[in-house]
Amino acid sequence: MPHFYRAGLLWLTLLLLLGGIPVNPALGEDSSGAPSVLITGSNRGIGLEFVRQYAEEGWQVIATCRSPAKADALQAIAGQHANVRIEAMDIADADSVSDLAERLQDQPVDLLLNNAAYLGQPGEQQFPDIDFEVFERILAVNTMGTTRVSVAFREHVAASQQKKIVILGSAAGSIGQVSAAPNTYLPYRASKAGLHLIARNLSLALAEQGITVGLINPGLVDTRGVLDRKPGEPVPEEFVPIMPLIEKGLIELQRPADSVRDMRLQIARMSPESPGLFMNYDGREVPW
Ligand SMILES: NC(=O)c1ccc[n+]([C@@H]2O[C@H](COP(=O)([O-])OP(=O)(O)OC[C@H]3O[C@@H](n4cnc5c(N)ncnc54)[C@H](OP(=O)(O)O)[C@@H]3O)[C@@H](O)[C@H]2O)c1
C-alpha cells in the first residue's frame, strides 16, 4: 500500500477515535442523544407511518396507543427498531393520560405529536340526523383528549431541546373553506374547528416557555388502502361519496408515506419565528 494511503488511513482512524468527524446525531448509534417524539394513536394510519419514519431517522420514539397488545403492525416496527418504545395511552381517559405523564416525568419530549382522533361513520353525522352520543365521543377524543395530552405533557416538552407540540388538524374543520352547508361529518368537523382554536390558544399560552405549537393538515390520506385495493374489492363507506371526485383527479388522495414525509419536513422547519400556525402538509397556510 503506498505510504500516503497508509498515512490517510491512520489520520482517519485517529479522527474517528477522537470523535473529530461529526456524526449526524439523529442517526448516531447511541439513541440517548437523539431527539424524542411522543406520538398518540400510533397503532395505525398516519400515526403508524410517523412511527416508522421517525424510527428510521433514529429518533427516540414513544409510540402510544390504546391497546398495545393488539397493535401488531406497531409491534413489528418496534421489533425492528430498538429506539421505539410502546406505551398505552387512551387520550379520552384522564387517568390513562396522567399515568403516562407521571411515568415519563424525567423524559424530555422534543416533539409531542397529537395525532389520535376519532372520525366516526358518515351516516351517524349527517345533518339533521346527528347521533349526539357519537358527537360526544368525537369531542371527547378529538377536542378534549388532544387538549388533555398537550396540558399533561407540556413540561416534558418544555424540558427538551426542540420544544414542539404539533396537532393534526383538518381542512374539514376550516370555517373559512365552508362554501356550502357541511351536512356530513358535522360533529367531526366541529371537533376539529374547536381544536384549531385550542391550538392557537396553546401557541400563545406556551410561547413564554419557548414552546412552538404547530397545527397541520395532512391532506386527504389513504389510510384505508383505497388506492391499492384489488379489482372487485369494496370501497370503504367513508370514501363512497368522494370516490368519483378522486377518480376524476378533482380530489388528491395521498399515500400515508408521502403525507408524513411532507409533514415531517414542515415540522422540522417550525420555530418560534414561524409565520402562521395552521398549515397544509405542503407548507401552504390553511384558512381558519
Ligand atoms: N386521513 C385523512 O385523510 C386525514 C385528513 C385530515 C386530518 N386527518 C387527521 O390526521 C390524524 C390521523 O388520521 P388517520 O387517518 O391516521 O386516522 P385513523 O386511521 O382513523 O387512526 C386514528 C388513530 O387514533 C387512535 N385513537 C382513536 N381514539 C383514541 C383514543 N381515545 N386514544 C388514543 N388513540 C385513539 C386510533 O386508535 P384505535 O385503533 O385504538 O382506534 C388510531 O390509532 C387525525 O387527527 C385525523 O383527524 C386525517
Coordinates of C-alpha atoms and ligand atoms in Angstrom, one line a residue:
M1 CA 0.0 0.0 0.0
P2 CA 1.5 3.4 -0.9
H3 CA 2.6 5.4 2.1
F4 CA 0.2 8.3 1.6
Y5 CA -2.7 5.9 1.7
R6 CA -1.4 4.4 4.9
A7 CA -1.0 7.9 6.4
G8 CA -4.5 8.8 5.3
L9 CA -6.0 5.7 6.9
L10 CA -4.0 6.5 10.1
W11 CA -5.5 10.0 10.3
L12 CA -9.0 8.7 9.5
T13 CA -8.6 6.2 12.4
L14 CA -7.4 8.8 14.8
L15 CA -10.1 11.3 13.8
L16 CA -12.8 8.6 14.4
L17 CA -11.2 7.6 17.7
L18 CA -11.1 11.2 18.9
G19 CA -14.6 11.9 17.7
G20 CA -13.3 14.5 15.2
I21 CA -15.7 13.6 12.4
P22 CA -19.2 14.9 13.1
V23 CA -21.8 12.1 13.1
N24 CA -25.5 13.0 12.4
P25 CA -26.9 13.0 15.9
A26 CA -30.2 11.8 14.6
L27 CA -28.5 8.7 13.1
G28 CA -26.0 8.0 15.9
E29 CA -25.7 4.5 17.3
D30 CA -26.4 5.7 20.8
S31 CA -30.0 6.9 20.6
S32 CA -29.8 8.6 24.1
G33 CA -28.6 11.8 22.3
A34 CA -31.3 11.6 19.7
P35 CA -34.4 13.8 19.8
S36 CA -37.6 12.2 21.2
V37 CA -41.1 12.2 19.8
L38 CA -44.2 11.1 21.6
I39 CA -47.0 10.1 19.1
T40 CA -50.6 9.5 20.0
G41 CA -52.8 7.0 18.1
S42 CA -49.7 5.3 16.7
N43 CA -51.0 1.8 16.0
R44 CA -52.4 2.5 12.5
G45 CA -52.9 5.1 9.8
I46 CA -50.9 8.3 9.8
G47 CA -49.6 7.7 13.4
L48 CA -48.1 4.4 12.5
E49 CA -46.3 6.0 9.5
F50 CA -44.9 8.7 11.7
V51 CA -43.5 6.0 14.0
R52 CA -41.9 4.2 11.0
Q53 CA -40.3 7.3 9.6
Y54 CA -39.0 8.9 12.9
A55 CA -37.7 5.4 13.9
E56 CA -35.8 5.1 10.7
E57 CA -34.4 8.5 11.2
G58 CA -33.0 7.5 14.6
W59 CA -35.3 9.5 16.9
Q60 CA -36.3 8.0 20.3
V61 CA -39.9 7.2 19.5
I62 CA -42.5 6.8 22.3
A63 CA -45.4 5.3 20.4
T64 CA -48.6 5.4 22.3
C65 CA -51.9 3.7 21.6
R66 CA -55.0 2.4 23.4
S67 CA -54.2 -1.4 23.2
P68 CA -50.5 -2.2 22.7
A69 CA -51.2 -5.9 22.9
K70 CA -53.4 -5.7 19.8
A71 CA -51.1 -3.3 17.9
D72 CA -49.5 -5.9 15.6
A73 CA -48.1 -3.5 13.0
L74 CA -46.6 -1.3 15.6
Q75 CA -45.1 -4.2 17.5
A76 CA -43.5 -5.3 14.2
I77 CA -41.8 -1.9 13.8
A78 CA -40.7 -1.9 17.4
G79 CA -39.2 -5.4 16.9
Q80 CA -37.0 -4.0 14.1
H81 CA -36.1 -0.7 15.9
A82 CA -34.7 -0.6 19.4
N83 CA -35.4 3.1 19.5
V84 CA -39.2 2.5 19.5
R85 CA -40.9 2.1 22.9
I86 CA -44.6 1.4 23.0
E87 CA -46.8 2.8 25.8
A88 CA -50.5 2.5 26.5
M89 CA -52.5 5.8 26.4
D90 CA -56.2 6.4 25.8
I91 CA -56.4 10.2 25.2
A92 CA -60.1 10.3 26.2
D93 CA -59.2 8.7 29.6
A94 CA -57.9 11.3 32.2
D95 CA -56.2 8.6 34.4
S96 CA -54.6 6.9 31.4
V97 CA -53.0 10.3 30.3
S98 CA -51.9 11.4 33.8
D99 CA -50.4 7.9 34.5
L100 CA -48.2 8.0 31.4
A101 CA -47.2 11.7 32.0
E102 CA -46.2 10.7 35.5
R103 CA -44.3 7.6 34.5
L104 CA -42.4 9.6 31.9
Q105 CA -41.8 12.6 34.2
D106 CA -38.0 12.6 33.7
Q107 CA -38.2 12.1 29.9
P108 CA -37.9 15.3 27.9
V109 CA -40.2 15.2 24.8
D110 CA -38.8 17.2 21.9
L111 CA -41.9 16.7 19.8
L112 CA -45.4 16.0 21.1
L113 CA -47.3 14.7 18.1
N114 CA -51.0 14.9 18.7
N115 CA -52.3 12.5 16.0
A116 CA -55.0 10.4 17.6
A117 CA -58.6 11.2 16.5
Y118 CA -62.0 9.6 16.1
L119 CA -63.6 10.1 12.7
G120 CA -66.8 8.0 13.1
Q121 CA -69.1 7.0 10.3
P122 CA -70.7 9.4 7.9
G123 CA -74.3 8.0 8.4
E124 CA -74.3 9.0 12.1
Q125 CA -73.0 12.5 11.4
Q126 CA -75.4 13.6 8.7
F127 CA -77.4 16.8 9.4
P128 CA -80.1 16.8 10.7
D129 CA -79.9 13.1 11.8
I130 CA -77.0 13.5 14.1
D131 CA -76.3 10.9 16.7
F132 CA -75.4 13.0 19.7
E133 CA -73.8 10.2 21.6
V134 CA -71.4 9.9 18.7
F135 CA -70.9 13.7 18.8
E136 CA -69.9 13.5 22.5
R137 CA -67.4 10.7 21.8
I138 CA -65.9 12.7 18.9
L139 CA -65.5 15.8 21.1
A140 CA -64.1 13.7 24.0
V141 CA -61.4 12.3 21.8
N142 CA -60.5 14.9 19.3
T143 CA -61.0 18.2 21.1
M144 CA -60.8 17.4 24.8
G145 CA -58.4 14.4 24.5
T146 CA -55.9 16.3 22.5
T147 CA -56.1 19.3 24.8
R148 CA -55.6 17.0 27.8
V149 CA -52.5 15.4 26.4
S150 CA -51.0 18.8 25.5
V151 CA -51.6 20.1 29.0
A152 CA -50.2 16.9 30.6
F153 CA -47.0 16.8 28.6
R154 CA -46.2 20.5 28.3
E155 CA -43.5 20.3 31.0
H156 CA -41.9 17.3 29.2
V157 CA -41.8 19.4 26.1
A158 CA -40.5 22.5 27.9
A159 CA -37.6 20.4 29.3
S160 CA -36.5 19.3 25.8
Q161 CA -34.2 20.9 23.2
Q162 CA -36.7 21.3 20.3
K163 CA -39.8 22.2 22.4
K164 CA -42.5 21.5 19.8
I165 CA -46.2 20.5 20.1
V166 CA -47.8 19.6 16.8
I167 CA -51.5 19.0 16.4
L168 CA -53.1 17.2 13.4
G169 CA -55.9 19.5 12.4
S170 CA -58.1 19.1 9.3
A171 CA -59.1 21.3 6.4
A172 CA -62.6 19.8 7.1
G173 CA -62.6 22.0 10.2
S174 CA -61.6 25.2 8.4
I175 CA -64.6 27.5 8.7
G176 CA -63.0 29.8 6.1
Q177 CA -63.3 27.0 3.5
V178 CA -67.0 26.3 4.1
S179 CA -68.9 27.4 1.0
A180 CA -72.0 25.1 1.3
A181 CA -73.7 23.6 4.3
P182 CA -71.2 20.9 5.5
N183 CA -74.0 18.4 6.1
T184 CA -71.8 15.4 6.5
Y185 CA -69.3 14.7 9.3
L186 CA -70.6 17.8 11.1
P187 CA -69.5 16.6 14.6
Y188 CA -66.0 15.6 13.3
R189 CA -65.6 19.0 11.6
A190 CA -66.8 20.9 14.6
S191 CA -64.4 18.9 16.8
K192 CA -61.5 19.9 14.6
A193 CA -62.7 23.6 14.4
G194 CA -62.7 23.7 18.2
L195 CA -59.3 22.0 18.3
H196 CA -57.9 24.6 15.9
L197 CA -58.9 27.4 18.4
I198 CA -57.3 25.5 21.2
A199 CA -54.1 25.1 19.1
R200 CA -54.0 28.9 18.7
N201 CA -54.5 29.4 22.4
L202 CA -51.8 26.9 23.3
S203 CA -49.4 28.6 20.9
L204 CA -49.9 31.9 22.7
A205 CA -50.0 30.5 26.2
L206 CA -46.9 28.3 25.9
A207 CA -44.7 30.8 23.9
E208 CA -43.2 32.1 27.1
Q209 CA -41.9 28.6 27.9
G210 CA -40.2 28.6 24.5
I211 CA -42.7 26.0 23.1
T212 CA -43.6 26.2 19.4
V213 CA -47.1 24.9 18.6
G214 CA -48.0 23.8 15.1
L215 CA -51.3 22.9 13.5
I216 CA -51.0 20.8 10.4
N217 CA -53.5 19.4 7.9
P218 CA -52.2 16.1 6.4
G219 CA -54.4 16.4 3.3
L220 CA -56.7 13.6 2.3
V221 CA -54.7 10.5 3.2
D222 CA -55.4 6.9 2.1
T223 CA -55.3 5.2 5.5
R224 CA -57.8 2.6 4.3
G225 CA -55.8 1.3 1.3
V226 CA -58.3 2.6 -1.3
L227 CA -55.5 3.3 -3.8
D228 CA -54.1 -0.2 -3.5
R229 CA -57.4 -2.2 -3.4
K230 CA -57.7 -5.1 -5.8
P231 CA -60.4 -5.2 -8.6
G232 CA -63.8 -6.0 -7.1
E233 CA -62.8 -5.1 -3.5
P234 CA -65.4 -2.7 -2.0
V235 CA -64.7 1.0 -1.4
P236 CA -64.8 1.8 2.4
E237 CA -68.1 3.6 3.4
E238 CA -66.4 6.9 4.2
F239 CA -64.9 7.1 0.7
V240 CA -68.0 6.2 -1.3
P241 CA -69.3 9.8 -1.6
I242 CA -65.9 11.2 -2.8
M243 CA -64.7 8.3 -4.9
P244 CA -66.0 9.9 -8.2
L245 CA -64.1 13.1 -7.4
I246 CA -60.9 11.1 -6.6
E247 CA -61.2 9.1 -9.8
K248 CA -61.6 12.3 -11.8
G249 CA -58.5 13.8 -10.1
L250 CA -60.5 16.6 -8.5
I251 CA -59.5 15.5 -5.0
E252 CA -56.0 14.3 -4.4
L253 CA -55.7 11.2 -2.2
Q254 CA -52.2 10.6 -0.9
R255 CA -50.4 7.6 0.5
P256 CA -49.5 7.9 4.2
A257 CA -45.8 7.7 3.5
D258 CA -45.9 10.8 1.2
S259 CA -48.1 12.9 3.5
V260 CA -46.0 12.0 6.6
R261 CA -42.7 12.7 4.7
D262 CA -44.0 16.2 3.8
M263 CA -45.4 16.9 7.2
R264 CA -42.1 15.9 8.8
L265 CA -40.4 18.5 6.7
Q266 CA -42.8 21.2 7.8
I267 CA -42.4 20.1 11.4
A268 CA -38.6 20.3 11.2
R269 CA -38.9 23.9 9.8
M270 CA -41.2 25.1 12.6
S271 CA -39.6 27.6 15.0
P272 CA -40.8 30.3 17.4
E273 CA -40.4 32.7 14.5
S274 CA -42.5 30.7 12.0
P275 CA -45.2 32.8 10.5
G276 CA -48.8 31.5 10.7
L277 CA -49.9 28.5 12.6
F278 CA -52.4 26.4 10.6
M279 CA -50.5 24.9 7.6
N280 CA -51.1 22.3 5.0
Y281 CA -48.7 19.3 4.7
D282 CA -47.0 21.1 1.8
G283 CA -46.4 24.3 3.8
R284 CA -49.2 26.4 2.4
E285 CA -51.3 28.3 5.0
V286 CA -54.8 26.9 5.6
P287 CA -57.6 29.5 6.3
W288 CA -59.1 29.3 9.8
Ligands
LIG1 N1 -56.7 10.5 6.8 C1 -57.0 11.7 6.4 O1 -57.4 11.9 5.3 C2 -57.0 12.9 7.4 C3 -57.4 14.1 6.9 C4 -57.3 15.2 7.7 C5 -56.9 15.1 9.0 N2 -56.6 13.8 9.5 C6 -56.2 13.7 10.9 O2 -54.9 13.0 11.0 C7 -54.9 12.3 12.2 C8 -54.7 10.8 11.9 O3 -55.7 10.4 11.0 P1 -55.8 8.9 10.4 O4 -56.4 9.0 9.1 O5 -54.5 8.2 10.5 O6 -56.8 8.3 11.5 P2 -57.2 6.7 11.7 O7 -56.6 5.8 10.6 O8 -58.7 6.7 11.9 O9 -56.5 6.4 13.1 C9 -56.9 7.1 14.2 C10 -55.9 6.7 15.3 O10 -56.4 7.4 16.5 C11 -56.5 6.4 17.5 N3 -57.5 6.7 18.5 C12 -58.8 6.9 18.4 N4 -59.3 7.2 19.6 C13 -58.3 7.2 20.5 C14 -58.2 7.4 21.9 N5 -59.3 7.7 22.7 N6 -57.0 7.4 22.5 C15 -55.9 7.1 21.8 N7 -55.9 6.9 20.4 C16 -57.1 6.9 19.8 C17 -56.9 5.1 16.8 O11 -56.6 4.0 17.7 P3 -57.6 2.7 17.7 O12 -57.1 1.8 16.6 O13 -57.4 2.2 19.1 O14 -59.0 3.1 17.4 C18 -55.9 5.2 15.6 O15 -54.6 4.8 16.0 C19 -56.2 12.5 12.9 O16 -56.1 13.6 13.8 C20 -57.2 12.9 11.7 O17 -58.2 13.7 12.2 C21 -56.6 12.8 8.7

